[in-house]
PDB file of C-alpha atoms in Angstrom:
ATOM      1  CA  MET A  30     318.158  80.490  20.092  1.00  0.00           C
ATOM      2  CA  LYS A  31     318.602  78.796  23.466  1.00  0.00           C
ATOM      3  CA  ILE A  32     318.197  75.013  23.721  1.00  0.00           C
ATOM      4  CA  ILE A  33     317.553  73.380  27.092  1.00  0.00           C
ATOM      5  CA  LYS A  34     318.872  69.820  27.108  1.00  0.00           C
ATOM      6  CA  ILE A  35     317.043  67.119  29.048  1.00  0.00           C
ATOM      7  CA  GLY A  36     318.860  63.819  29.575  1.00  0.00           C
ATOM      8  CA  LYS A  37     316.671  62.181  32.209  1.00  0.00           C
ATOM      9  CA  GLU A  38     313.089  62.117  33.444  1.00  0.00           C
ATOM     10  CA  ASN A  39     313.388  65.288  35.499  1.00  0.00           C
ATOM     11  CA  SER A  40     310.558  67.583  36.611  1.00  0.00           C
ATOM     12  CA  THR A  41     310.474  69.390  33.250  1.00  0.00           C
ATOM     13  CA  PHE A  42     310.080  66.143  31.334  1.00  0.00           C
ATOM     14  CA  GLN A  43     307.398  64.965  33.760  1.00  0.00           C
ATOM     15  CA  GLU A  44     305.529  68.246  33.243  1.00  0.00           C
ATOM     16  CA  ILE A  45     305.608  67.774  29.459  1.00  0.00           C
ATOM     17  CA  PHE A  46     304.508  64.147  29.810  1.00  0.00           C
ATOM     18  CA  ALA A  47     301.607  65.224  32.043  1.00  0.00           C
ATOM     19  CA  LEU A  48     300.402  67.696  29.414  1.00  0.00           C
ATOM     20  CA  LYS A  49     300.155  64.805  26.989  1.00  0.00           C
ATOM     21  CA  ASN A  50     298.137  62.550  29.285  1.00  0.00           C
ATOM     22  CA  ASN A  51     296.370  64.699  31.874  1.00  0.00           C
ATOM     23  CA  ARG A  52     293.268  66.737  31.033  1.00  0.00           C
ATOM     24  CA  GLN A  53     293.436  68.771  34.230  1.00  0.00           C
ATOM     25  CA  LYS A  54     297.069  69.667  33.637  1.00  0.00           C
ATOM     26  CA  ARG A  55     296.267  70.912  30.109  1.00  0.00           C
ATOM     27  CA  SER A  56     293.417  72.998  31.488  1.00  0.00           C
ATOM     28  CA  LYS A  57     295.530  74.459  34.289  1.00  0.00           C
ATOM     29  CA  LYS A  58     298.516  75.289  32.085  1.00  0.00           C
ATOM     30  CA  GLN A  59     296.375  76.210  29.062  1.00  0.00           C
ATOM     31  CA  LEU A  60     298.726  74.269  26.829  1.00  0.00           C
ATOM     32  CA  LEU A  61     298.230  71.645  24.124  1.00  0.00           C
ATOM     33  CA  PHE A  62     300.553  68.742  23.402  1.00  0.00           C
ATOM     34  CA  VAL A  63     300.760  68.592  19.593  1.00  0.00           C
ATOM     35  CA  GLU A  64     302.644  65.955  17.649  1.00  0.00           C
ATOM     36  CA  GLY A  65     303.300  65.814  13.929  1.00  0.00           C
ATOM     37  CA  VAL A  66     304.591  68.269  11.352  1.00  0.00           C
ATOM     38  CA  GLN A  67     301.243  68.830   9.609  1.00  0.00           C
ATOM     39  CA  ASN A  68     299.449  69.653  12.850  1.00  0.00           C
ATOM     40  CA  ILE A  69     302.185  72.064  13.905  1.00  0.00           C
ATOM     41  CA  LYS A  70     302.187  73.713  10.454  1.00  0.00           C
ATOM     42  CA  ASN A  71     298.421  74.211  10.616  1.00  0.00           C
ATOM     43  CA  ALA A  72     298.661  75.639  14.123  1.00  0.00           C
ATOM     44  CA  ILE A  73     301.239  78.203  13.011  1.00  0.00           C
ATOM     45  CA  ASP A  74     299.350  79.043   9.808  1.00  0.00           C
ATOM     46  CA  ASN A  75     296.208  79.711  11.859  1.00  0.00           C
ATOM     47  CA  ASN A  76     297.931  81.908  14.439  1.00  0.00           C
ATOM     48  CA  TRP A  77     298.074  79.558  17.410  1.00  0.00           C
ATOM     49  CA  GLU A  78     300.981  80.599  19.610  1.00  0.00           C
ATOM     50  CA  ILE A  79     303.821  78.111  20.116  1.00  0.00           C
ATOM     51  CA  ASN A  80     305.028  77.919  23.717  1.00  0.00           C
ATOM     52  CA  SER A  81     307.735  75.279  23.271  1.00  0.00           C
ATOM     53  CA  PHE A  82     309.368  73.008  20.727  1.00  0.00           C
ATOM     54  CA  ILE A  83     310.609  69.552  21.710  1.00  0.00           C
ATOM     55  CA  PHE A  84     312.987  67.414  19.627  1.00  0.00           C
ATOM     56  CA  ALA A  85     315.769  64.852  19.987  1.00  0.00           C
ATOM     57  CA  ASP A  86     318.624  66.245  17.878  1.00  0.00           C
ATOM     58  CA  PHE A  87     318.469  69.720  16.370  1.00  0.00           C
ATOM     59  CA  GLU A  88     321.140  69.027  13.765  1.00  0.00           C
ATOM     60  CA  ARG A  89     319.174  66.082  12.349  1.00  0.00           C
ATOM     61  CA  LEU A  90     315.897  67.951  11.997  1.00  0.00           C
ATOM     62  CA  SER A  91     314.415  68.725   8.585  1.00  0.00           C
ATOM     63  CA  ASN A  92     315.077  72.151   7.117  1.00  0.00           C
ATOM     64  CA  TRP A  93     311.442  73.080   7.771  1.00  0.00           C
ATOM     65  CA  ALA A  94     311.741  72.197  11.458  1.00  0.00           C
ATOM     66  CA  LYS A  95     315.052  74.025  11.857  1.00  0.00           C
ATOM     67  CA  ASN A  96     313.777  77.175  10.147  1.00  0.00           C
ATOM     68  CA  THR A  97     310.522  77.109  12.104  1.00  0.00           C
ATOM     69  CA  ILE A  98     312.364  76.819  15.412  1.00  0.00           C
ATOM     70  CA  LYS A  99     314.886  79.526  14.523  1.00  0.00           C
ATOM     71  CA  SER A 100     312.139  81.964  13.525  1.00  0.00           C
ATOM     72  CA  SER A 101     310.225  81.431  16.770  1.00  0.00           C
ATOM     73  CA  ASN A 102     310.655  82.828  20.264  1.00  0.00           C
ATOM     74  CA  ALA A 103     309.460  79.524  21.744  1.00  0.00           C
ATOM     75  CA  THR A 104     311.420  77.662  24.392  1.00  0.00           C
ATOM     76  CA  CYS A 105     313.365  74.720  22.932  1.00  0.00           C
ATOM     77  CA  TYR A 106     313.903  71.382  24.663  1.00  0.00           C
ATOM     78  CA  GLU A 107     316.354  68.832  23.264  1.00  0.00           C
ATOM     79  CA  LEU A 108     315.683  65.347  24.646  1.00  0.00           C
ATOM     80  CA  THR A 109     317.557  62.102  24.396  1.00  0.00           C
ATOM     81  CA  SER A 110     316.208  59.707  21.767  1.00  0.00           C
ATOM     82  CA  ASP A 111     314.781  57.456  24.499  1.00  0.00           C
ATOM     83  CA  LEU A 112     312.855  60.287  26.119  1.00  0.00           C
ATOM     84  CA  MET A 113     311.571  61.509  22.764  1.00  0.00           C
ATOM     85  CA  GLU A 114     310.406  57.993  21.942  1.00  0.00           C
ATOM     86  CA  LYS A 115     308.561  57.839  25.265  1.00  0.00           C
ATOM     87  CA  LEU A 116     306.727  61.074  24.465  1.00  0.00           C
ATOM     88  CA  SER A 117     305.783  60.117  20.920  1.00  0.00           C
ATOM     89  CA  ASP A 118     302.682  58.074  20.083  1.00  0.00           C
ATOM     90  CA  LYS A 119     303.763  57.419  16.499  1.00  0.00           C
ATOM     91  CA  ASP A 120     305.214  54.164  15.205  1.00  0.00           C
ATOM     92  CA  GLN A 121     308.175  56.189  13.985  1.00  0.00           C
ATOM     93  CA  THR A 122     309.036  58.786  16.603  1.00  0.00           C
ATOM     94  CA  SER A 123     308.072  62.298  15.522  1.00  0.00           C
ATOM     95  CA  GLU A 124     310.954  64.620  14.751  1.00  0.00           C
ATOM     96  CA  ILE A 125     309.248  67.484  16.554  1.00  0.00           C
ATOM     97  CA  ILE A 126     306.561  68.072  19.171  1.00  0.00           C
ATOM     98  CA  ALA A 127     305.105  71.418  20.187  1.00  0.00           C
ATOM     99  CA  LEU A 128     303.406  72.776  23.263  1.00  0.00           C
ATOM    100  CA  ILE A 129     300.843  75.265  21.978  1.00  0.00           C
ATOM    101  CA  LYS A 130     298.874  77.842  23.930  1.00  0.00           C
ATOM    102  CA  ILE A 131     295.121  77.277  24.050  1.00  0.00           C
ATOM    103  CA  LYS A 132     293.480  80.121  22.175  1.00  0.00           C
ATOM    104  CA  ASN A 133     290.338  81.952  23.219  1.00  0.00           C
ATOM    105  CA  GLN A 134     288.313  81.866  20.022  1.00  0.00           C
ATOM    106  CA  ASP A 135     286.262  84.835  18.918  1.00  0.00           C
ATOM    107  CA  ILE A 136     283.045  83.175  17.779  1.00  0.00           C
ATOM    108  CA  LYS A 137     281.390  85.038  14.912  1.00  0.00           C
ATOM    109  CA  ILE A 138     278.769  83.698  12.521  1.00  0.00           C
ATOM    110  CA  ASN A 139     279.260  85.732   9.358  1.00  0.00           C
ATOM    111  CA  SER A 140     277.601  83.453   6.816  1.00  0.00           C
ATOM    112  CA  LYS A 141     274.077  84.257   5.648  1.00  0.00           C
ATOM    113  CA  ARG A 142     273.279  80.543   5.658  1.00  0.00           C
ATOM    114  CA  PRO A 143     275.509  79.027   8.303  1.00  0.00           C
ATOM    115  CA  VAL A 144     275.826  75.358   9.112  1.00  0.00           C
ATOM    116  CA  ILE A 145     276.463  74.709  12.802  1.00  0.00           C
ATOM    117  CA  LEU A 146     277.115  71.257  14.210  1.00  0.00           C
ATOM    118  CA  LEU A 147     276.292  70.265  17.798  1.00  0.00           C
ATOM    119  CA  LEU A 148     277.745  67.067  19.269  1.00  0.00           C
ATOM    120  CA  ASP A 149     275.973  65.683  22.324  1.00  0.00           C
ATOM    121  CA  ARG A 150     278.402  64.031  24.771  1.00  0.00           C
ATOM    122  CA  PRO A 151     281.019  62.819  22.254  1.00  0.00           C
ATOM    123  CA  SER A 152     282.781  59.923  23.953  1.00  0.00           C
ATOM    124  CA  LYS A 153     285.397  58.596  21.520  1.00  0.00           C
ATOM    125  CA  LYS A 154     288.542  60.534  20.714  1.00  0.00           C
ATOM    126  CA  GLY A 155     288.998  59.158  17.214  1.00  0.00           C
ATOM    127  CA  ASN A 156     285.411  59.930  16.245  1.00  0.00           C
ATOM    128  CA  PHE A 157     285.705  63.456  17.642  1.00  0.00           C
ATOM    129  CA  GLY A 158     288.846  64.170  15.633  1.00  0.00           C
ATOM    130  CA  THR A 159     287.348  62.676  12.478  1.00  0.00           C
ATOM    131  CA  ILE A 160     284.248  64.845  12.875  1.00  0.00           C
ATOM    132  CA  ILE A 161     286.437  67.940  13.257  1.00  0.00           C
ATOM    133  CA  ARG A 162     288.126  66.953   9.999  1.00  0.00           C
ATOM    134  CA  SER A 163     284.742  66.627   8.284  1.00  0.00           C
ATOM    135  CA  CYS A 164     283.684  70.024   9.657  1.00  0.00           C
ATOM    136  CA  ASP A 165     286.742  71.498   7.976  1.00  0.00           C
ATOM    137  CA  ALA A 166     286.117  69.649   4.702  1.00  0.00           C
ATOM    138  CA  PHE A 167     282.464  70.688   4.493  1.00  0.00           C
ATOM    139  CA  ASN A 168     282.924  74.280   5.638  1.00  0.00           C
ATOM    140  CA  VAL A 169     281.009  74.127   8.924  1.00  0.00           C
ATOM    141  CA  ASP A 170     280.790  77.580  10.474  1.00  0.00           C
ATOM    142  CA  LEU A 171     280.921  76.455  14.107  1.00  0.00           C
ATOM    143  CA  LEU A 172     281.292  73.206  16.046  1.00  0.00           C
ATOM    144  CA  LEU A 173     279.478  73.035  19.379  1.00  0.00           C
ATOM    145  CA  PHE A 174     279.771  70.210  21.878  1.00  0.00           C
ATOM    146  CA  MET A 175     278.151  69.712  25.246  1.00  0.00           C
ATOM    147  CA  GLY A 176     277.636  67.352  28.158  1.00  0.00           C
ATOM    148  CA  HIS A 177     280.170  64.907  29.595  1.00  0.00           C
ATOM    149  CA  SER A 178     282.572  64.911  26.659  1.00  0.00           C
ATOM    150  CA  VAL A 179     286.051  63.694  25.872  1.00  0.00           C
ATOM    151  CA  ASP A 180     288.577  66.513  25.973  1.00  0.00           C
ATOM    152  CA  ILE A 181     288.736  68.283  22.623  1.00  0.00           C
ATOM    153  CA  TYR A 182     292.336  69.201  23.537  1.00  0.00           C
ATOM    154  CA  ASP A 183     293.377  65.571  23.943  1.00  0.00           C
ATOM    155  CA  PRO A 184     296.381  64.810  21.664  1.00  0.00           C
ATOM    156  CA  LYS A 185     294.530  61.848  20.134  1.00  0.00           C
ATOM    157  CA  VAL A 186     291.646  64.116  19.109  1.00  0.00           C
ATOM    158  CA  ILE A 187     294.066  66.601  17.582  1.00  0.00           C
ATOM    159  CA  VAL A 188     296.053  63.930  15.723  1.00  0.00           C
ATOM    160  CA  SER A 189     292.930  62.281  14.291  1.00  0.00           C
ATOM    161  CA  SER A 190     291.725  65.665  13.016  1.00  0.00           C
ATOM    162  CA  MET A 191     294.728  65.689  10.630  1.00  0.00           C
ATOM    163  CA  GLY A 192     295.386  69.368  11.282  1.00  0.00           C
ATOM    164  CA  SER A 193     291.772  70.512  10.922  1.00  0.00           C
ATOM    165  CA  PHE A 194     291.594  71.149  14.681  1.00  0.00           C
ATOM    166  CA  PHE A 195     293.356  74.479  14.168  1.00  0.00           C
ATOM    167  CA  ARG A 196     290.998  75.637  11.394  1.00  0.00           C
ATOM    168  CA  VAL A 197     287.542  74.823  12.777  1.00  0.00           C
ATOM    169  CA  PRO A 198     285.912  77.276  15.227  1.00  0.00           C
ATOM    170  CA  PHE A 199     284.511  75.420  18.240  1.00  0.00           C
ATOM    171  CA  MET A 200     282.813  76.139  21.546  1.00  0.00           C
ATOM    172  CA  TYR A 201     281.898  74.046  24.558  1.00  0.00           C
ATOM    173  CA  VAL A 202     278.298  74.598  25.691  1.00  0.00           C
ATOM    174  CA  LYS A 203     278.138  74.315  29.468  1.00  0.00           C
ATOM    175  CA  SER A 204     274.413  73.772  29.952  1.00  0.00           C
ATOM    176  CA  ASN A 205     271.021  73.485  28.305  1.00  0.00           C
ATOM    177  CA  ASN A 206     270.288  77.072  29.273  1.00  0.00           C
ATOM    178  CA  GLU A 207     273.472  78.280  27.611  1.00  0.00           C
ATOM    179  CA  LEU A 208     272.462  76.460  24.441  1.00  0.00           C
ATOM    180  CA  LEU A 209     269.025  78.095  24.526  1.00  0.00           C
ATOM    181  CA  GLU A 210     270.647  81.519  24.880  1.00  0.00           C
ATOM    182  CA  PHE A 211     272.920  80.772  21.929  1.00  0.00           C
ATOM    183  CA  VAL A 212     270.002  79.597  19.768  1.00  0.00           C
ATOM    184  CA  ASN A 213     267.850  82.614  20.664  1.00  0.00           C
ATOM    185  CA  THR A 214     270.694  84.991  19.816  1.00  0.00           C
ATOM    186  CA  LEU A 215     271.351  83.202  16.542  1.00  0.00           C
ATOM    187  CA  LYS A 216     267.697  83.380  15.560  1.00  0.00           C
ATOM    188  CA  LYS A 217     267.780  87.171  15.856  1.00  0.00           C
ATOM    189  CA  SER A 218     270.284  87.361  13.012  1.00  0.00           C
ATOM    190  CA  HIS A 219     269.046  84.224  11.222  1.00  0.00           C
ATOM    191  CA  PRO A 220     265.277  84.025  11.815  1.00  0.00           C
ATOM    192  CA  THR A 221     264.817  81.079   9.439  1.00  0.00           C
ATOM    193  CA  LEU A 222     267.225  78.887  11.419  1.00  0.00           C
ATOM    194  CA  GLN A 223     266.205  75.237  11.435  1.00  0.00           C
ATOM    195  CA  ILE A 224     267.254  72.869  14.216  1.00  0.00           C
ATOM    196  CA  ILE A 225     267.672  69.318  12.966  1.00  0.00           C
ATOM    197  CA  SER A 226     268.059  66.225  15.110  1.00  0.00           C
ATOM    198  CA  THR A 227     269.160  62.811  13.884  1.00  0.00           C
ATOM    199  CA  THR A 228     267.402  59.657  15.045  1.00  0.00           C
ATOM    200  CA  LEU A 229     266.261  56.284  13.791  1.00  0.00           C
ATOM    201  CA  GLN A 230     262.811  56.946  15.261  1.00  0.00           C
ATOM    202  CA  THR A 231     261.522  59.012  12.357  1.00  0.00           C
ATOM    203  CA  ASP A 232     260.154  58.490   8.854  1.00  0.00           C
ATOM    204  CA  ASN A 233     261.857  61.640   7.553  1.00  0.00           C
ATOM    205  CA  SER A 234     264.798  60.945   5.284  1.00  0.00           C
ATOM    206  CA  LEU A 235     267.929  63.072   5.123  1.00  0.00           C
ATOM    207  CA  GLU A 236     267.258  63.290   1.373  1.00  0.00           C
ATOM    208  CA  THR A 237     264.186  65.485   2.021  1.00  0.00           C
ATOM    209  CA  LEU A 238     266.021  67.951   4.277  1.00  0.00           C
ATOM    210  CA  ASN A 239     265.726  71.584   3.198  1.00  0.00           C
ATOM    211  CA  THR A 240     269.321  72.693   2.760  1.00  0.00           C
ATOM    212  CA  ASN A 241     268.483  76.270   1.827  1.00  0.00           C
ATOM    213  CA  LYS A 242     268.084  77.421   5.428  1.00  0.00           C
ATOM    214  CA  PRO A 243     270.573  78.231   8.179  1.00  0.00           C
ATOM    215  CA  THR A 244     270.936  74.939  10.027  1.00  0.00           C
ATOM    216  CA  LEU A 245     271.885  73.703  13.458  1.00  0.00           C
ATOM    217  CA  LEU A 246     272.514  69.970  13.032  1.00  0.00           C
ATOM    218  CA  MET A 247     272.578  67.892  16.236  1.00  0.00           C
ATOM    219  CA  MET A 248     274.326  64.526  16.451  1.00  0.00           C
ATOM    220  CA  GLY A 249     273.966  62.235  19.449  1.00  0.00           C
ATOM    221  CA  ASN A 250     276.249  60.279  21.721  1.00  0.00           C
ATOM    222  CA  GLU A 251     277.708  57.097  20.191  1.00  0.00           C
ATOM    223  CA  ALA A 252     275.789  54.796  22.540  1.00  0.00           C
ATOM    224  CA  GLU A 253     272.785  56.798  23.741  1.00  0.00           C
ATOM    225  CA  GLY A 254     271.895  59.166  20.905  1.00  0.00           C
ATOM    226  CA  LEU A 255     270.581  62.658  21.577  1.00  0.00           C
ATOM    227  CA  SER A 256     269.267  63.723  24.968  1.00  0.00           C
ATOM    228  CA  ASN A 257     265.505  64.248  25.286  1.00  0.00           C
ATOM    229  CA  PHE A 258     266.108  67.969  25.726  1.00  0.00           C
ATOM    230  CA  LEU A 259     267.826  68.230  22.342  1.00  0.00           C
ATOM    231  CA  VAL A 260     265.215  66.098  20.580  1.00  0.00           C
ATOM    232  CA  ASP A 261     262.480  68.380  21.968  1.00  0.00           C
ATOM    233  CA  LEU A 262     264.445  71.444  20.896  1.00  0.00           C
ATOM    234  CA  SER A 263     264.614  70.329  17.257  1.00  0.00           C
ATOM    235  CA  ASP A 264     262.229  71.471  14.545  1.00  0.00           C
ATOM    236  CA  GLU A 265     262.620  68.254  12.582  1.00  0.00           C
ATOM    237  CA  SER A 266     264.241  64.844  12.901  1.00  0.00           C
ATOM    238  CA  VAL A 267     265.871  62.997  10.017  1.00  0.00           C
ATOM    239  CA  LYS A 268     267.565  59.677   9.434  1.00  0.00           C
ATOM    240  CA  ILE A 269     269.963  58.284   6.846  1.00  0.00           C
ATOM    241  CA  ASN A 270     268.259  55.646   4.737  1.00  0.00           C
ATOM    242  CA  MET A 271     270.229  52.402   4.549  1.00  0.00           C
ATOM    243  CA  ARG A 272     269.654  48.981   3.072  1.00  0.00           C
ATOM    244  CA  SER A 273     267.609  46.439   4.967  1.00  0.00           C
ATOM    245  CA  GLY A 274     269.426  44.802   7.859  1.00  0.00           C
ATOM    246  CA  ILE A 275     271.631  47.812   8.658  1.00  0.00           C
ATOM    247  CA  ASP A 276     270.257  50.111  11.319  1.00  0.00           C
ATOM    248  CA  SER A 277     273.157  52.370  12.296  1.00  0.00           C
ATOM    249  CA  LEU A 278     276.448  53.945  11.297  1.00  0.00           C
ATOM    250  CA  ASN A 279     279.510  55.052  13.192  1.00  0.00           C
ATOM    251  CA  VAL A 280     278.709  58.582  14.420  1.00  0.00           C
ATOM    252  CA  ALA A 281     281.648  60.095  12.519  1.00  0.00           C
ATOM    253  CA  CYS A 282     280.451  58.477   9.272  1.00  0.00           C
ATOM    254  CA  ALA A 283     276.861  59.570   9.872  1.00  0.00           C
ATOM    255  CA  THR A 284     277.925  63.117  10.690  1.00  0.00           C
ATOM    256  CA  SER A 285     280.027  63.340   7.532  1.00  0.00           C
ATOM    257  CA  ILE A 286     277.097  62.197   5.364  1.00  0.00           C
ATOM    258  CA  CYS A 287     274.779  64.783   6.915  1.00  0.00           C
ATOM    259  CA  LEU A 288     277.343  67.570   6.580  1.00  0.00           C
ATOM    260  CA  TYR A 289     277.954  66.680   2.941  1.00  0.00           C
ATOM    261  CA  LYS A 290     274.225  66.966   2.253  1.00  0.00           C
ATOM    262  CA  LEU A 291     274.233  70.455   3.764  1.00  0.00           C
ATOM    263  CA  TYR A 292     277.463  71.391   1.988  1.00  0.00           C
ATOM    264  CA  LEU A 293     276.072  70.681  -1.483  1.00  0.00           C
ATOM    265  CA  ASN A 294     273.924  73.816  -1.417  1.00  0.00           C
ATOM    266  CA  LYS A 295     276.229  76.021   0.678  1.00  0.00           C
TER     267      LYS A 295
END
C-alpha cells in the first residue's frame, strides 16, 4: 500500500477540492467526491469502484477504514489535519473521504408492477438527496430526472441521501422526446402503465389512486411544479389532501407520501 503525503495546497489537493465543488470537473474526470463512512460502505457494497482514499493520519483511522484501505487498490492520499478539515463539510472532520468512479448504470425494469419516479427540474440539493433516500425506502424501481437540474453527483446530494444514492437506479432524461421513447418502450412490456402527475389543480385525491398498476409518478419543480408537457403526458392528476389553510408541502415530503401510497400494494 503506497501513501502519497500532501502537506500543502498543491495541484493534487486543488484537483481534489475542485471535484468537491465543481460540476464540470466531476463530469470531466468521471469521479465523485464522497464523504462519510456510511456512504463509502454503501458504495463498496454496491460495486462502485473506489479511485482514491483521502485521510489525515492512517494510524489513527478506525479498524474498518484501515482494513478497507488495505484491501483496495485505490490511490491513498494522507493530508495534514488542516487540509483535511478544509475538504470536509462535517462539523467533526470525517476520518475518510473517497473519490469514486461514476458508474454507467444498466437500466432494467424487471418488476411486473414497477414504480418509476420522474423529477422535473429538481433545484434543491437537500430535497434531491432526501427523495433518493425515499426511493430506496419504498423500493422504487427507477428514478428519472430531467430539465435544468441540480447535479445528482453533488456531494451534498449524496450526503443527504444517507447512502441510498448507491442503491437506487437513476437516469437523466435529456429531452421530452427521449422521455416519450422511454415511455413507449416501457408500455410494450407493461401495457397497463399509468402516468400520474401531481398538482393542486385537481379534485382527484391521492387516496383514490389505483396502486395495482405499473406507475410512472411525476413530481414537479419546487417553485414551478410540472411542465405543461408532463401534465399533458399524464393519464391522471392527483393531489394530497390537507387540512384547510395548508396548500402545499415540501417536494421531498410530498414525494415520500406518494411513494408510500404506491409501496403499500407493491
